Amino acid sequence: MAKAASGKTPCKVAKKVKGTSKAQLLGVIAQLGLLHGGKPPRDMVAKRTGYGKADNGSFKKALSRASKSGDLDLSHKDVVILTDQGREAAGDPPELPTNKAAQEKILEELSSKMKVAFEILRDGKVHLRSDLAEALGYPDAKAQGFKKLLDRIKQKGYLEAVDKDSVQLSDICFPNGRDAE
């Protein structure tokens, strides 16, 4: 690659990654709507569609486009609601996987240490951070490695803090509810 006049080598232009299609977005909203009384939380929709967080600019644009075309009602700040037109466009929502099947799929994307933590938390109950740290071989819940491990699982959307001393797997790990199999 030739050097620019500044003497620096210009970097290659990043390739654009194709985003989630409108049909996929509406399908995810329809599927999550079954679990949330027709009003799935925006942050959960963002995670499920691969945008990460609800404040992601691309996610906001996708919602805005779907809203302008009449498929979504965005009048509520934290939830997304399909309009009649949106439900029709989404079609029949894909069948919800069993909790076990959903969790097996999640396990495929976790590192080995994350898998061990996930397996411990898989019962759907609230766990003390100190007990989890001990089970994973950390000296205590304040160990830097333990905190980073939990943060990485939380960033994926699979862990939530119940309070400052306790954690549990998030609802996304239990598509049919915590009591179902």
Short mmCIF file of C-alpha atoms in Angstrom, two decimals, residues 10-181:
data_model
loop_
_atom_site.label_atom_id
_atom_site.label_comp_id
_atom_site.label_asym_id
_atom_site.label_seq_id
_atom_site.Cartn_x
_atom_site.Cartn_y
_atom_site.Cartn_z
CA PRO A 10 -3.67 4.76 4.81
CA CYS A 11 -5.82 2.10 6.41
CA LYS A 12 -8.20 -0.09 4.47
CA VAL A 13 -11.83 0.95 4.46
CA ALA A 14 -13.90 -1.23 6.77
CA LYS A 15 -16.50 -3.40 5.10
CA LYS A 16 -20.10 -2.66 5.95
CA VAL A 17 -21.87 -5.46 7.75
CA LYS A 18 -25.43 -6.01 6.66
CA GLY A 19 -27.80 -5.33 9.56
CA THR A 20 -30.84 -7.20 10.74
CA SER A 21 -33.62 -7.18 8.18
CA LYS A 22 -37.00 -5.66 8.97
CA ALA A 23 -38.59 -9.12 8.74
CA GLN A 24 -36.12 -10.50 11.30
CA LEU A 25 -36.72 -7.54 13.60
CA LEU A 26 -40.50 -7.96 13.42
CA GLY A 27 -40.17 -11.73 13.93
CA VAL A 28 -38.08 -11.27 17.07
CA ILE A 29 -40.54 -8.70 18.41
CA ALA A 30 -43.44 -11.08 17.72
CA GLN A 31 -41.61 -13.95 19.44
CA LEU A 32 -40.64 -11.92 22.50
CA GLY A 33 -44.12 -10.40 22.57
CA LEU A 34 -45.48 -13.85 23.44
CA LEU A 35 -43.44 -13.77 26.65
CA HIS A 36 -44.09 -10.15 27.54
CA GLY A 37 -47.79 -9.59 26.94
CA GLY A 38 -47.21 -8.11 23.49
CA LYS A 39 -44.81 -5.49 24.84
CA PRO A 40 -41.23 -6.81 24.76
CA PRO A 41 -38.58 -4.58 26.36
CA ARG A 42 -36.48 -2.65 23.84
CA ASP A 43 -33.23 -3.78 25.41
CA MET A 44 -34.20 -7.43 25.05
CA VAL A 45 -35.22 -6.90 21.41
CA ALA A 46 -31.88 -5.18 20.76
CA LYS A 47 -29.93 -8.06 22.27
CA ARG A 48 -31.94 -10.73 20.47
CA THR A 49 -31.52 -9.00 17.10
CA GLY A 50 -27.77 -8.57 17.54
CA TYR A 51 -27.66 -4.82 18.13
CA GLY A 52 -26.47 -5.16 21.71
CA LYS A 53 -28.14 -2.32 23.56
CA ALA A 54 -31.33 -0.37 23.03
CA ASP A 55 -29.37 2.89 22.68
CA ASN A 56 -27.45 1.54 19.67
CA GLY A 57 -27.85 4.03 16.82
CA SER A 58 -28.48 1.36 14.17
CA PHE A 59 -31.12 -0.26 16.36
CA LYS A 60 -32.86 3.07 16.85
CA LYS A 61 -32.84 3.64 13.07
CA ALA A 62 -34.27 0.18 12.41
CA LEU A 63 -37.08 0.81 14.92
CA SER A 64 -37.73 4.25 13.47
CA ARG A 65 -37.97 2.88 9.91
CA ALA A 66 -40.36 0.12 11.02
CA SER A 67 -42.42 2.68 12.92
CA LYS A 68 -42.62 5.06 9.94
CA SER A 69 -43.82 2.21 7.74
CA GLY A 70 -46.59 1.53 10.27
CA ASP A 71 -45.30 -1.78 11.66
CA LEU A 72 -44.40 -0.61 15.17
CA ASP A 73 -45.82 1.56 17.91
CA LEU A 74 -42.95 3.28 19.72
CA SER A 75 -45.08 5.50 21.94
CA HIS A 76 -43.79 3.72 25.06
CA LYS A 77 -40.22 4.53 26.03
CA ASP A 78 -39.00 1.09 27.12
CA VAL A 79 -41.08 -1.35 25.06
CA VAL A 80 -41.83 -2.09 21.41
CA ILE A 81 -45.36 -2.92 20.26
CA LEU A 82 -46.29 -4.47 16.93
CA THR A 83 -49.21 -2.83 15.17
CA ASP A 84 -51.76 -4.99 13.35
CA GLN A 85 -49.81 -4.33 10.15
CA GLY A 86 -46.58 -5.32 11.94
CA ARG A 87 -48.09 -8.58 13.22
CA GLU A 88 -49.21 -9.41 9.71
CA ALA A 89 -45.76 -8.60 8.30
CA ALA A 90 -44.05 -10.67 11.02
CA GLY A 91 -46.20 -13.69 10.27
CA ASP A 92 -46.41 -16.49 12.78
CA PRO A 93 -43.66 -16.03 15.34
CA PRO A 94 -41.10 -18.82 15.34
CA GLU A 95 -41.80 -21.45 17.94
CA LEU A 96 -40.11 -20.71 21.22
CA PRO A 97 -37.36 -23.19 21.99
CA THR A 98 -37.47 -25.11 25.24
CA ASN A 99 -35.42 -23.56 28.02
CA LYS A 100 -32.93 -26.40 27.73
CA ALA A 101 -32.55 -25.96 23.96
CA ALA A 102 -32.15 -22.19 24.32
CA GLN A 103 -29.52 -22.65 27.02
CA GLU A 104 -27.61 -25.24 24.97
CA LYS A 105 -27.48 -22.71 22.12
CA ILE A 106 -26.19 -20.04 24.52
CA LEU A 107 -23.52 -22.40 25.88
CA GLU A 108 -22.09 -22.78 22.37
CA GLU A 109 -21.03 -19.13 22.33
CA LEU A 110 -19.45 -19.01 25.80
CA SER A 111 -15.84 -19.58 26.78
CA SER A 112 -15.04 -22.53 29.04
CA LYS A 113 -14.96 -20.47 32.27
CA MET A 114 -18.19 -18.71 31.29
CA LYS A 115 -19.78 -22.11 30.63
CA VAL A 116 -18.96 -23.28 34.15
CA ALA A 117 -20.55 -20.15 35.65
CA PHE A 118 -23.57 -20.53 33.35
CA GLU A 119 -24.04 -24.16 34.38
CA ILE A 120 -24.06 -23.18 38.05
CA LEU A 121 -26.63 -20.43 37.40
CA ARG A 122 -28.74 -22.55 35.04
CA ASP A 123 -31.25 -23.46 37.76
CA GLY A 124 -32.79 -19.99 37.37
CA LYS A 125 -32.38 -19.13 41.04
CA VAL A 126 -30.65 -16.17 42.63
CA HIS A 127 -27.05 -16.90 43.63
CA LEU A 128 -24.76 -15.00 45.96
CA ARG A 129 -21.72 -13.63 44.17
CA SER A 130 -19.51 -14.95 46.99
CA ASP A 131 -20.82 -18.51 46.57
CA LEU A 132 -20.41 -18.35 42.80
CA ALA A 133 -16.85 -17.00 43.13
CA GLU A 134 -15.97 -19.81 45.52
CA ALA A 135 -17.47 -22.46 43.21
CA LEU A 136 -15.40 -21.07 40.34
CA GLY A 137 -12.18 -21.09 42.37
CA TYR A 138 -11.79 -17.37 43.00
CA PRO A 139 -10.65 -16.17 46.45
CA ASP A 140 -13.72 -13.92 46.79
CA ALA A 141 -16.36 -12.00 44.85
CA LYS A 142 -14.08 -8.96 44.64
CA ALA A 143 -11.41 -10.77 42.62
CA GLN A 144 -10.74 -8.89 39.40
CA GLY A 145 -10.94 -12.01 37.21
CA PHE A 146 -14.30 -12.95 38.71
CA LYS A 147 -15.71 -9.47 38.14
CA LYS A 148 -14.53 -9.50 34.51
CA LEU A 149 -16.05 -12.93 33.97
CA LEU A 150 -19.46 -11.77 35.22
CA ASP A 151 -19.18 -8.56 33.18
CA ARG A 152 -18.55 -10.53 29.98
CA ILE A 153 -21.60 -12.74 30.61
CA LYS A 154 -23.67 -9.67 31.47
CA GLN A 155 -22.57 -7.87 28.26
CA LYS A 156 -23.94 -10.79 26.26
CA GLY A 157 -27.28 -10.22 28.00
CA TYR A 158 -27.31 -13.52 29.89
CA LEU A 159 -26.73 -12.28 33.44
CA GLU A 160 -28.43 -9.73 35.64
CA ALA A 161 -27.59 -8.36 39.06
CA VAL A 162 -30.43 -8.91 41.52
CA ASP A 163 -28.69 -6.68 44.05
CA LYS A 164 -25.06 -5.82 44.83
CA ASP A 165 -24.43 -9.27 46.34
CA SER A 166 -26.52 -11.53 44.07
CA VAL A 167 -26.85 -12.51 40.41
CA GLN A 168 -29.03 -14.75 38.27
CA LEU A 169 -29.36 -15.65 34.62
CA SER A 170 -31.51 -13.16 32.71
CA ASP A 171 -34.98 -13.93 31.38
CA ILE A 172 -33.58 -14.35 27.88
CA CYS A 173 -32.10 -17.68 29.07
CA PHE A 174 -35.60 -18.89 29.95
CA PRO A 175 -37.80 -18.25 26.87
CA ASN A 176 -40.62 -20.28 28.41
CA GLY A 177 -40.25 -18.88 31.93
CA ARG A 178 -38.01 -19.94 34.79
CA ASP A 179 -40.35 -22.74 35.92
CA ALA A 180 -40.65 -24.43 32.51
CA GLU A 181 -38.20 -26.98 31.14
#
